[in-house]
Amino acid sequence: SFQGYAGSLAVLHDITRCIGCRKCEAGCNTVNELPKPAKPFDDLTVLETPRRTTAQAYTVVNQFFPDGKGRPPVFVKKQCNHCLEPACASACFVKAFTKTPQGAVVYNPDVCVGCRYCMIACPFDIPSYEYSKALDPRIMKCTLCHPRVMEGKLPGCVEACPTEALVFGVRDELIRVARDRIHTYPE
């Protein structure tokens, strides 16, 4: 059992603070130089249909209604979880996916053979294949903004969040913060 790298970094997503504004999507899109979406980021009607990440969108926010009894919706950001023991990396026989000591699960397209086992292995349906690129397709997913983090910057989604629903820091500390929040507000 892999206990993780000491001091590895992560993002805590507190859905009780998320307002569904999609600013994390826009921040991710900007820092990763992804194409503009079909509907602009301020068009919140996209929340009416569940979405998954794609090769052109590493972060998406979905809306859920907890019990249908008039309670307000819950907004959930979906992106790579940068798992402690990533299934995508364990399924990759050429080691195109690796877990970095900083916490990110990163992809090396130079060794990828395009088998897409990573897509099948991921229980969260995160890795996406660039089907539109016939000659040099890649697997695309959130990188936890690894290059930015190495420069001392925040991930794009965290930097863009206006409500601090996203917090970036040392994984072990974020787990303590999450457990404390759950203990303090169990409902």
PDB file of C-alpha atoms in Angstrom, residues 5-176:
ATOM      1  CA  TYR A   5       4.646  11.304  -0.762  1.00  0.00           C
ATOM      2  CA  ALA A   6       5.295  13.399   2.329  1.00  0.00           C
ATOM      3  CA  GLY A   7       4.202  16.980   1.770  1.00  0.00           C
ATOM      4  CA  SER A   8       2.333  16.264  -1.460  1.00  0.00           C
ATOM      5  CA  LEU A   9      -0.157  18.902  -2.555  1.00  0.00           C
ATOM      6  CA  ALA A  10      -3.864  18.680  -3.324  1.00  0.00           C
ATOM      7  CA  VAL A  11      -7.064  20.659  -3.794  1.00  0.00           C
ATOM      8  CA  LEU A  12      -9.901  20.460  -1.283  1.00  0.00           C
ATOM      9  CA  HIS A  13     -13.308  21.040  -2.884  1.00  0.00           C
ATOM     10  CA  ASP A  14     -15.942  22.049  -0.344  1.00  0.00           C
ATOM     11  CA  ILE A  15     -19.289  21.724  -2.123  1.00  0.00           C
ATOM     12  CA  THR A  16     -21.037  23.575   0.713  1.00  0.00           C
ATOM     13  CA  ARG A  17     -19.230  26.719  -0.464  1.00  0.00           C
ATOM     14  CA  CYS A  18     -19.593  26.178  -4.219  1.00  0.00           C
ATOM     15  CA  ILE A  19     -22.129  28.495  -5.901  1.00  0.00           C
ATOM     16  CA  GLY A  20     -21.941  26.955  -9.386  1.00  0.00           C
ATOM     17  CA  CYS A  21     -20.486  30.081 -10.983  1.00  0.00           C
ATOM     18  CA  ARG A  22     -18.167  28.098 -13.323  1.00  0.00           C
ATOM     19  CA  LYS A  23     -15.253  30.454 -12.627  1.00  0.00           C
ATOM     20  CA  CYS A  24     -13.093  27.395 -11.883  1.00  0.00           C
ATOM     21  CA  GLU A  25     -13.913  26.124 -15.376  1.00  0.00           C
ATOM     22  CA  ALA A  26     -12.920  29.465 -16.887  1.00  0.00           C
ATOM     23  CA  GLY A  27      -9.709  29.622 -14.833  1.00  0.00           C
ATOM     24  CA  CYS A  28      -8.750  26.109 -15.904  1.00  0.00           C
ATOM     25  CA  ASN A  29      -9.537  26.929 -19.512  1.00  0.00           C
ATOM     26  CA  THR A  30      -7.394  30.070 -19.444  1.00  0.00           C
ATOM     27  CA  VAL A  31      -4.263  28.657 -17.803  1.00  0.00           C
ATOM     28  CA  ASN A  32      -4.339  25.524 -19.964  1.00  0.00           C
ATOM     29  CA  GLU A  33      -5.046  27.474 -23.158  1.00  0.00           C
ATOM     30  CA  LEU A  34      -8.054  25.306 -23.977  1.00  0.00           C
ATOM     31  CA  PRO A  35     -10.567  26.239 -26.695  1.00  0.00           C
ATOM     32  CA  LYS A  36     -13.584  28.309 -25.712  1.00  0.00           C
ATOM     33  CA  PRO A  37     -16.641  26.229 -24.822  1.00  0.00           C
ATOM     34  CA  ALA A  38     -19.751  26.106 -27.022  1.00  0.00           C
ATOM     35  CA  LYS A  39     -21.613  28.138 -24.382  1.00  0.00           C
ATOM     36  CA  PRO A  40     -19.760  30.916 -22.533  1.00  0.00           C
ATOM     37  CA  PHE A  41     -18.763  30.401 -18.917  1.00  0.00           C
ATOM     38  CA  ASP A  42     -21.370  32.876 -17.674  1.00  0.00           C
ATOM     39  CA  ASP A  43     -24.155  30.788 -19.263  1.00  0.00           C
ATOM     40  CA  LEU A  44     -25.299  28.713 -16.305  1.00  0.00           C
ATOM     41  CA  THR A  45     -27.884  26.757 -18.322  1.00  0.00           C
ATOM     42  CA  VAL A  46     -25.154  24.160 -18.962  1.00  0.00           C
ATOM     43  CA  LEU A  47     -25.569  23.138 -15.330  1.00  0.00           C
ATOM     44  CA  GLU A  48     -28.979  21.676 -16.202  1.00  0.00           C
ATOM     45  CA  THR A  49     -27.341  18.732 -17.987  1.00  0.00           C
ATOM     46  CA  PRO A  50     -24.713  16.508 -16.306  1.00  0.00           C
ATOM     47  CA  ARG A  51     -21.335  16.857 -17.994  1.00  0.00           C
ATOM     48  CA  ARG A  52     -18.015  15.078 -17.838  1.00  0.00           C
ATOM     49  CA  THR A  53     -14.529  16.275 -18.537  1.00  0.00           C
ATOM     50  CA  THR A  54     -13.315  16.191 -22.131  1.00  0.00           C
ATOM     51  CA  ALA A  55     -10.109  16.742 -24.052  1.00  0.00           C
ATOM     52  CA  GLN A  56     -11.142  20.413 -24.268  1.00  0.00           C
ATOM     53  CA  ALA A  57     -12.483  20.841 -20.716  1.00  0.00           C
ATOM     54  CA  TYR A  58     -10.471  19.508 -17.780  1.00  0.00           C
ATOM     55  CA  THR A  59     -12.871  20.928 -15.173  1.00  0.00           C
ATOM     56  CA  VAL A  60     -16.671  20.906 -15.217  1.00  0.00           C
ATOM     57  CA  VAL A  61     -19.249  21.828 -12.603  1.00  0.00           C
ATOM     58  CA  ASN A  62     -22.462  19.835 -12.328  1.00  0.00           C
ATOM     59  CA  GLN A  63     -25.657  20.665 -10.456  1.00  0.00           C
ATOM     60  CA  PHE A  64     -27.557  18.172  -8.319  1.00  0.00           C
ATOM     61  CA  PHE A  65     -30.780  18.463  -6.369  1.00  0.00           C
ATOM     62  CA  PRO A  66     -30.336  16.578  -3.055  1.00  0.00           C
ATOM     63  CA  ASP A  67     -33.881  15.423  -2.380  1.00  0.00           C
ATOM     64  CA  GLY A  68     -36.297  17.255  -4.653  1.00  0.00           C
ATOM     65  CA  LYS A  69     -38.070  18.900  -1.687  1.00  0.00           C
ATOM     66  CA  GLY A  70     -37.308  22.476  -2.598  1.00  0.00           C
ATOM     67  CA  ARG A  71     -33.796  22.429  -1.188  1.00  0.00           C
ATOM     68  CA  PRO A  72     -31.245  24.478  -3.113  1.00  0.00           C
ATOM     69  CA  PRO A  73     -29.036  22.706  -5.626  1.00  0.00           C
ATOM     70  CA  VAL A  74     -25.600  21.360  -4.793  1.00  0.00           C
ATOM     71  CA  PHE A  75     -22.762  22.134  -7.184  1.00  0.00           C
ATOM     72  CA  VAL A  76     -19.957  19.631  -7.669  1.00  0.00           C
ATOM     73  CA  LYS A  77     -16.739  20.309  -9.546  1.00  0.00           C
ATOM     74  CA  LYS A  78     -15.511  17.332 -11.518  1.00  0.00           C
ATOM     75  CA  GLN A  79     -11.876  17.006 -12.523  1.00  0.00           C
ATOM     76  CA  CYS A  80      -8.970  14.649 -11.969  1.00  0.00           C
ATOM     77  CA  ASN A  81      -8.687  13.749  -8.287  1.00  0.00           C
ATOM     78  CA  HIS A  82      -4.926  13.120  -8.533  1.00  0.00           C
ATOM     79  CA  CYS A  83      -5.494   9.933  -6.596  1.00  0.00           C
ATOM     80  CA  LEU A  84      -3.034   8.694  -4.014  1.00  0.00           C
ATOM     81  CA  GLU A  85      -2.846   5.407  -5.943  1.00  0.00           C
ATOM     82  CA  PRO A  86      -4.057   6.413  -9.425  1.00  0.00           C
ATOM     83  CA  ALA A  87      -5.767   3.641 -11.371  1.00  0.00           C
ATOM     84  CA  CYS A  88      -4.849   5.357 -14.643  1.00  0.00           C
ATOM     85  CA  ALA A  89      -1.149   5.057 -13.786  1.00  0.00           C
ATOM     86  CA  SER A  90      -1.421   1.467 -12.576  1.00  0.00           C
ATOM     87  CA  ALA A  91      -3.163   0.437 -15.820  1.00  0.00           C
ATOM     88  CA  CYS A  92      -0.589   2.135 -18.037  1.00  0.00           C
ATOM     89  CA  PHE A  93       1.967  -0.474 -19.072  1.00  0.00           C
ATOM     90  CA  VAL A  94       4.311   2.134 -20.619  1.00  0.00           C
ATOM     91  CA  LYS A  95       4.208   4.473 -17.590  1.00  0.00           C
ATOM     92  CA  ALA A  96       2.728   7.404 -19.543  1.00  0.00           C
ATOM     93  CA  PHE A  97       0.999   8.419 -16.298  1.00  0.00           C
ATOM     94  CA  THR A  98       3.039   9.021 -13.172  1.00  0.00           C
ATOM     95  CA  LYS A  99       2.302  10.306  -9.695  1.00  0.00           C
ATOM     96  CA  THR A 100       4.684  13.156  -8.892  1.00  0.00           C
ATOM     97  CA  PRO A 101       6.073  13.773  -5.395  1.00  0.00           C
ATOM     98  CA  GLN A 102       4.198  17.102  -5.482  1.00  0.00           C
ATOM     99  CA  GLY A 103       0.883  15.222  -5.781  1.00  0.00           C
ATOM    100  CA  ALA A 104      -0.097  15.652  -9.432  1.00  0.00           C
ATOM    101  CA  VAL A 105      -0.753  12.740 -11.756  1.00  0.00           C
ATOM    102  CA  VAL A 106       0.938  13.798 -14.985  1.00  0.00           C
ATOM    103  CA  TYR A 107       0.962  12.400 -18.509  1.00  0.00           C
ATOM    104  CA  ASN A 108       3.856  11.926 -20.923  1.00  0.00           C
ATOM    105  CA  PRO A 109       2.514  11.779 -24.504  1.00  0.00           C
ATOM    106  CA  ASP A 110       5.944  10.762 -25.841  1.00  0.00           C
ATOM    107  CA  VAL A 111       5.619   7.232 -24.452  1.00  0.00           C
ATOM    108  CA  CYS A 112       1.850   6.780 -24.770  1.00  0.00           C
ATOM    109  CA  VAL A 113       0.790   4.076 -27.242  1.00  0.00           C
ATOM    110  CA  GLY A 114      -2.870   5.152 -27.323  1.00  0.00           C
ATOM    111  CA  CYS A 115      -4.309   1.993 -25.771  1.00  0.00           C
ATOM    112  CA  ARG A 116      -6.669   4.071 -23.584  1.00  0.00           C
ATOM    113  CA  TYR A 117      -6.468   1.571 -20.693  1.00  0.00           C
ATOM    114  CA  CYS A 118      -6.217   4.621 -18.435  1.00  0.00           C
ATOM    115  CA  MET A 119      -9.685   5.705 -19.531  1.00  0.00           C
ATOM    116  CA  ILE A 120     -11.118   2.308 -18.660  1.00  0.00           C
ATOM    117  CA  ALA A 121      -9.252   2.099 -15.352  1.00  0.00           C
ATOM    118  CA  CYS A 122     -10.270   5.522 -14.004  1.00  0.00           C
ATOM    119  CA  PRO A 123     -13.379   5.075 -11.821  1.00  0.00           C
ATOM    120  CA  PHE A 124     -14.181   8.778 -12.233  1.00  0.00           C
ATOM    121  CA  ASP A 125     -14.263   8.879 -16.081  1.00  0.00           C
ATOM    122  CA  ILE A 126     -11.622  11.586 -16.223  1.00  0.00           C
ATOM    123  CA  PRO A 127      -8.989  10.865 -18.897  1.00  0.00           C
ATOM    124  CA  SER A 128     -10.248  11.872 -22.344  1.00  0.00           C
ATOM    125  CA  TYR A 129      -8.859  10.969 -25.734  1.00  0.00           C
ATOM    126  CA  GLU A 130      -8.316  13.473 -28.530  1.00  0.00           C
ATOM    127  CA  TYR A 131     -10.340  11.594 -31.125  1.00  0.00           C
ATOM    128  CA  SER A 132     -10.267  14.635 -33.415  1.00  0.00           C
ATOM    129  CA  LYS A 133      -6.484  14.425 -33.852  1.00  0.00           C
ATOM    130  CA  ALA A 134      -5.813  11.558 -36.260  1.00  0.00           C
ATOM    131  CA  LEU A 135      -2.004  11.731 -36.364  1.00  0.00           C
ATOM    132  CA  ASP A 136      -1.004  12.688 -32.836  1.00  0.00           C
ATOM    133  CA  PRO A 137      -3.858  12.115 -30.380  1.00  0.00           C
ATOM    134  CA  ARG A 138      -3.185  12.418 -26.664  1.00  0.00           C
ATOM    135  CA  ILE A 139      -4.941  11.590 -23.442  1.00  0.00           C
ATOM    136  CA  MET A 140      -6.058  14.849 -21.857  1.00  0.00           C
ATOM    137  CA  LYS A 141      -6.914  15.633 -18.240  1.00  0.00           C
ATOM    138  CA  CYS A 142      -6.247  18.051 -15.415  1.00  0.00           C
ATOM    139  CA  THR A 143      -2.577  18.271 -14.454  1.00  0.00           C
ATOM    140  CA  LEU A 144      -3.206  20.010 -11.111  1.00  0.00           C
ATOM    141  CA  CYS A 145      -1.479  22.844 -12.982  1.00  0.00           C
ATOM    142  CA  HIS A 146       1.782  21.079 -12.183  1.00  0.00           C
ATOM    143  CA  PRO A 147       3.975  23.555 -14.134  1.00  0.00           C
ATOM    144  CA  ARG A 148       2.294  26.502 -12.337  1.00  0.00           C
ATOM    145  CA  VAL A 149       2.621  24.806  -8.952  1.00  0.00           C
ATOM    146  CA  MET A 150       6.331  24.247  -9.592  1.00  0.00           C
ATOM    147  CA  GLU A 151       6.599  28.031 -10.109  1.00  0.00           C
ATOM    148  CA  GLY A 152       4.889  28.661  -6.760  1.00  0.00           C
ATOM    149  CA  LYS A 153       1.516  29.604  -8.289  1.00  0.00           C
ATOM    150  CA  LEU A 154      -1.939  28.271  -7.505  1.00  0.00           C
ATOM    151  CA  PRO A 155      -3.813  25.930  -9.842  1.00  0.00           C
ATOM    152  CA  GLY A 156      -6.016  27.948 -12.223  1.00  0.00           C
ATOM    153  CA  CYS A 157      -9.288  26.654 -10.764  1.00  0.00           C
ATOM    154  CA  VAL A 158      -8.270  27.524  -7.194  1.00  0.00           C
ATOM    155  CA  GLU A 159      -7.053  30.988  -8.156  1.00  0.00           C
ATOM    156  CA  ALA A 160     -10.372  31.730  -9.910  1.00  0.00           C
ATOM    157  CA  CYS A 161     -12.733  30.520  -7.148  1.00  0.00           C
ATOM    158  CA  PRO A 162     -14.499  33.521  -5.550  1.00  0.00           C
ATOM    159  CA  THR A 163     -15.932  31.627  -2.547  1.00  0.00           C
ATOM    160  CA  GLU A 164     -12.895  29.630  -1.428  1.00  0.00           C
ATOM    161  CA  ALA A 165     -14.773  26.431  -2.234  1.00  0.00           C
ATOM    162  CA  LEU A 166     -11.389  25.310  -3.564  1.00  0.00           C
ATOM    163  CA  VAL A 167      -8.392  25.322  -1.253  1.00  0.00           C
ATOM    164  CA  PHE A 168      -4.887  24.323  -2.346  1.00  0.00           C
ATOM    165  CA  GLY A 169      -2.317  23.018   0.090  1.00  0.00           C
ATOM    166  CA  VAL A 170      -0.555  20.046   1.622  1.00  0.00           C
ATOM    167  CA  ARG A 171      -2.778  16.980   1.224  1.00  0.00           C
ATOM    168  CA  ASP A 172      -2.499  15.736   4.819  1.00  0.00           C
ATOM    169  CA  GLU A 173      -3.449  19.171   6.163  1.00  0.00           C
ATOM    170  CA  LEU A 174      -6.389  19.470   3.744  1.00  0.00           C
ATOM    171  CA  ILE A 175      -7.704  16.099   4.910  1.00  0.00           C
ATOM    172  CA  ARG A 176      -7.594  17.385   8.496  1.00  0.00           C
TER     173      ARG A 176
END
